[in-house]
Short mmCIF file of C-alpha atoms in Angstrom, two decimals:
data_model
loop_
_atom_site.label_atom_id
_atom_site.label_comp_id
_atom_site.label_asym_id
_atom_site.label_seq_id
_atom_site.Cartn_x
_atom_site.Cartn_y
_atom_site.Cartn_z
CA GLY A 20 -0.19 57.86 7.89
CA GLN A 21 -0.74 59.05 4.35
CA GLN A 22 -4.16 60.49 3.50
CA LEU A 23 -5.96 61.60 0.41
CA ASN A 24 -7.15 65.17 0.04
CA GLN A 25 -10.92 64.91 -0.08
CA SER A 26 -13.11 67.94 -0.66
CA PRO A 27 -15.33 69.49 0.28
CA GLN A 28 -15.34 68.58 3.95
CA SER A 29 -19.09 69.10 4.12
CA MET A 30 -21.91 70.13 1.83
CA PHE A 31 -25.30 71.63 2.54
CA ILE A 32 -27.61 71.05 -0.39
CA GLN A 33 -31.27 71.24 -1.30
CA GLU A 34 -33.12 68.07 -2.19
CA GLY A 35 -32.98 67.60 -5.95
CA GLU A 36 -29.62 69.29 -6.39
CA ASP A 37 -26.61 67.61 -7.96
CA VAL A 38 -23.57 66.97 -5.77
CA SER A 39 -19.90 66.71 -6.67
CA MET A 40 -16.94 65.74 -4.50
CA ASN A 41 -13.37 64.77 -5.30
CA CYS A 42 -10.17 63.26 -4.02
CA THR A 43 -6.58 63.93 -4.96
CA SER A 44 -3.40 62.10 -4.14
CA SER A 45 0.30 62.91 -4.39
CA SER A 46 1.07 59.42 -5.64
CA ILE A 47 -0.30 57.15 -8.34
CA PHE A 48 -3.18 54.89 -7.40
CA ASN A 49 -4.24 51.76 -9.23
CA THR A 50 -7.69 51.56 -7.66
CA TRP A 51 -10.19 54.17 -6.49
CA LEU A 52 -13.09 53.22 -4.23
CA TRP A 53 -16.01 55.33 -3.07
CA TYR A 54 -17.84 54.45 0.14
CA LYS A 55 -20.85 55.83 2.03
CA GLN A 56 -21.13 55.56 5.79
CA ASP A 57 -24.36 56.02 7.70
CA PRO A 58 -24.31 56.69 11.47
CA GLY A 59 -23.57 53.56 13.47
CA GLU A 60 -22.71 51.49 10.43
CA GLY A 61 -19.59 50.45 8.59
CA PRO A 62 -18.73 52.02 5.23
CA VAL A 63 -20.62 50.54 2.27
CA LEU A 64 -18.91 50.32 -1.11
CA LEU A 65 -20.64 52.42 -3.79
CA ILE A 66 -18.33 52.33 -6.79
CA ALA A 67 -14.94 50.74 -7.59
CA LEU A 68 -12.68 52.06 -10.36
CA TYR A 69 -9.70 50.20 -11.81
CA LYS A 70 -8.53 51.97 -14.96
CA ALA A 71 -7.38 55.52 -15.65
CA GLY A 72 -10.18 57.40 -17.37
CA GLU A 73 -12.81 54.87 -16.31
CA LEU A 74 -16.27 56.36 -15.77
CA THR A 75 -18.71 54.17 -13.82
CA SER A 76 -22.30 54.71 -12.73
CA ASN A 77 -24.37 53.16 -9.98
CA GLY A 78 -27.90 54.53 -10.23
CA ARG A 79 -27.70 58.28 -9.60
CA LEU A 80 -24.03 58.03 -8.69
CA THR A 81 -21.21 58.47 -11.18
CA ALA A 82 -17.51 58.27 -10.44
CA GLN A 83 -14.41 58.68 -12.57
CA PHE A 84 -10.80 57.53 -12.25
CA GLY A 85 -8.64 60.52 -13.26
CA ILE A 86 -6.35 60.26 -16.28
CA THR A 87 -3.31 61.16 -14.16
CA ARG A 88 -4.24 58.29 -11.76
CA LYS A 89 -3.93 60.80 -8.91
CA ASP A 90 -7.54 61.87 -8.58
CA SER A 91 -11.16 60.78 -8.69
CA PHE A 92 -14.54 62.41 -8.41
CA LEU A 93 -18.00 61.29 -7.35
CA ASN A 94 -21.19 62.92 -8.59
CA ILE A 95 -24.68 62.40 -7.21
CA SER A 96 -27.53 63.58 -9.38
CA ALA A 97 -30.92 64.76 -8.09
CA SER A 98 -30.12 64.21 -4.42
CA ILE A 99 -32.72 62.69 -2.11
CA PRO A 100 -32.91 62.61 1.72
CA SER A 101 -31.39 59.13 1.99
CA ASP A 102 -28.21 60.42 0.33
CA VAL A 103 -27.34 62.08 3.64
CA GLY A 104 -24.23 60.59 5.19
CA ILE A 105 -20.48 60.67 4.96
CA TYR A 106 -18.79 59.76 1.68
CA PHE A 107 -15.22 58.46 1.71
CA CYS A 108 -12.80 57.96 -1.11
CA ALA A 109 -10.09 55.32 -0.80
CA GLY A 110 -7.45 53.97 -3.09
CA HIS A 111 -4.65 51.47 -3.38
CA ASP A 112 -1.31 53.27 -3.39
CA MET A 113 1.17 51.68 -5.79
CA ASP A 114 4.08 53.31 -3.93
CA SER A 115 3.09 51.97 -0.50
CA ASN A 116 2.78 48.25 -1.10
CA TYR A 117 -0.83 48.75 -2.29
CA GLN A 118 -1.93 49.98 1.12
CA LEU A 119 -5.54 51.20 1.11
CA ILE A 120 -5.38 54.95 1.75
CA TRP A 121 -8.45 56.92 2.91
CA GLY A 122 -9.77 60.43 2.53
CA ALA A 123 -11.19 62.26 5.55
CA GLY A 124 -14.73 62.16 4.20
CA THR A 125 -17.35 64.52 2.81
CA LYS A 126 -20.39 65.01 4.99
CA LEU A 127 -23.55 65.51 2.96
CA ILE A 128 -26.39 67.38 4.66
CA ILE A 129 -29.71 68.17 3.04
CA LYS A 130 -31.22 71.50 3.99
CA PRO A 131 -34.78 71.23 5.26
CA GLU B 22 -23.24 35.72 0.37
CA ALA B 23 -22.73 36.57 4.05
CA GLY B 24 -20.94 39.80 4.81
CA VAL B 25 -18.20 40.58 7.29
CA ALA B 26 -19.34 39.67 10.80
CA GLN B 27 -18.11 41.51 13.86
CA SER B 28 -18.86 41.17 17.55
CA PRO B 29 -19.68 42.65 19.90
CA ARG B 30 -21.52 45.68 18.44
CA TYR B 31 -20.96 47.75 21.56
CA LYS B 32 -18.59 47.57 24.51
CA ILE B 33 -18.10 49.82 27.50
CA ILE B 34 -15.07 49.24 29.72
CA GLU B 35 -13.11 51.14 32.32
CA LYS B 36 -9.64 52.41 31.55
CA ARG B 37 -6.88 49.90 32.20
CA GLN B 38 -9.22 47.00 31.50
CA SER B 39 -8.72 44.72 28.54
CA VAL B 40 -11.10 44.07 25.63
CA ALA B 41 -11.21 41.83 22.58
CA PHE B 42 -13.05 42.15 19.30
CA TRP B 43 -13.80 39.37 16.85
CA CYS B 44 -14.14 39.42 13.08
CA ASN B 45 -15.18 36.78 10.56
CA PRO B 46 -14.43 37.93 7.01
CA ILE B 47 -16.28 37.04 3.84
CA SER B 48 -15.55 33.45 2.89
CA GLY B 49 -12.54 33.15 0.60
CA HIS B 50 -11.18 36.61 1.29
CA ALA B 51 -7.44 36.45 1.83
CA THR B 52 -6.96 40.02 3.05
CA LEU B 53 -8.32 41.22 6.39
CA TYR B 54 -8.06 44.74 7.78
CA TRP B 55 -8.66 46.22 11.21
CA TYR B 56 -9.42 49.94 11.29
CA GLN B 57 -9.93 52.42 14.08
CA GLN B 58 -12.42 55.19 13.37
CA ILE B 59 -12.63 58.09 15.79
CA LEU B 60 -15.81 60.17 15.63
CA GLY B 61 -15.67 62.63 12.75
CA GLN B 62 -12.66 61.06 11.07
CA GLY B 63 -11.98 58.56 8.34
CA PRO B 64 -10.88 55.00 9.12
CA LYS B 65 -7.28 54.58 10.23
CA LEU B 66 -5.62 51.28 9.39
CA LEU B 67 -4.32 49.40 12.43
CA ILE B 68 -3.27 46.14 10.86
CA GLN B 69 -3.60 44.28 7.58
CA PHE B 70 -3.34 40.50 7.21
CA GLN B 71 -2.75 38.52 4.05
CA ASN B 72 -4.01 35.04 4.94
CA ASN B 73 -2.44 34.51 8.39
CA GLY B 74 0.55 36.80 7.85
CA VAL B 75 0.84 40.46 8.79
CA VAL B 76 1.34 42.77 5.79
CA ASP B 77 1.20 46.11 7.58
CA ASP B 78 1.02 46.93 11.28
CA SER B 79 2.92 50.19 11.18
CA GLN B 80 0.11 52.15 12.87
CA LEU B 81 -0.74 49.56 15.51
CA PRO B 82 0.18 50.75 19.04
CA LYS B 83 1.98 47.53 19.83
CA ASP B 84 2.46 48.30 23.49
CA ARG B 85 -1.27 47.81 24.06
CA PHE B 86 -2.84 46.48 20.86
CA SER B 87 -2.43 43.00 19.43
CA ALA B 88 -4.15 41.09 16.67
CA GLU B 89 -4.02 37.61 15.29
CA ARG B 90 -5.46 35.61 12.43
CA LEU B 91 -4.15 32.19 13.28
CA LYS B 92 -5.85 30.04 10.63
CA GLY B 93 -6.11 32.73 7.99
CA VAL B 94 -9.85 33.09 8.48
CA ASP B 95 -11.32 34.90 11.51
CA SER B 96 -9.35 37.39 13.53
CA THR B 97 -9.28 38.95 16.98
CA LEU B 98 -8.07 42.40 17.99
CA LYS B 99 -7.16 42.98 21.64
CA ILE B 100 -6.48 46.08 23.66
CA GLN B 101 -4.70 45.70 26.98
CA PRO B 102 -4.78 47.96 28.92
CA ALA B 103 -7.32 50.35 27.40
CA LYS B 104 -6.94 54.12 27.56
CA LEU B 105 -9.61 56.80 27.28
CA GLU B 106 -8.35 57.76 23.81
CA ASP B 107 -9.07 54.24 22.55
CA SER B 108 -12.78 55.12 22.48
CA ALA B 109 -13.70 54.66 18.84
CA VAL B 110 -15.40 52.36 16.38
CA TYR B 111 -13.27 49.38 15.41
CA LEU B 112 -14.03 48.24 11.89
CA CYS B 113 -13.05 44.98 10.28
CA ALA B 114 -12.93 44.68 6.49
CA SER B 115 -11.93 41.99 4.04
CA SER B 116 -11.05 41.76 0.37
CA LEU B 117 -10.34 38.92 -2.05
CA ASP B 118 -6.72 39.94 -2.24
CA ARG B 119 -4.65 43.03 -1.64
CA GLY B 120 -3.97 45.65 -4.23
CA ARG B 121 -6.86 45.83 -6.62
CA THR B 122 -9.98 44.48 -5.06
CA GLU B 123 -12.80 46.08 -3.15
CA ALA B 124 -12.77 45.96 0.65
CA PHE B 125 -16.07 45.14 2.38
CA PHE B 126 -16.75 46.26 5.93
CA GLY B 127 -18.51 44.88 8.94
CA GLN B 128 -20.80 47.03 11.07
CA GLY B 129 -18.04 47.74 13.56
CA THR B 130 -17.68 47.59 17.32
CA ARG B 131 -18.23 50.83 19.18
CA LEU B 132 -15.87 50.94 22.16
CA THR B 133 -16.33 53.41 24.98
CA VAL B 134 -13.59 53.63 27.60
CA VAL B 135 -14.64 55.41 30.78
#
């Protein structure tokens, strides 16, 4: 099935650093969603975006819906140990009957 | 507000056996999804329901997988017979409606086929 291009695949960061990850699509999306998944749990919704250009924050997390409607990014400021996990982007594809399409995930690891 | 409920949390079966998973979505959510997540990968959609109708089952291996949502509320996903490659986490999610609303996930059922 169709997938989003999510990058990077993994990130090794120091505690306190800022983190940035992004997703791109070949088709236009009308919704972008960012999820975090901890081991043994289901994905938890972090931020939902509905309009091109929209910039939304949730605590130290900020995400934007790209102007072209084909990309989105997620930033985490001043990372802390509990930020470790896998971050997924997902979006509703207008060309595929609004099917929810998923990225492959970005694994965030904090260096000791 | 209660979240998406799934059971069981864990299941171990032998290959060729059958297994069923249950999901109760958030109250009032019309759209229900079943995903398969293999270790190290993102969720893969198996089937999407809108109320009690199937919207998308293009990636459901229909020779062994089946799902139903008879009254448009809770849903069951069945595998019969199971193969080793079916070992994965099976996630259920629901959303108010399809297209523009957030999907909320249950904790998943971890299936191990031996």
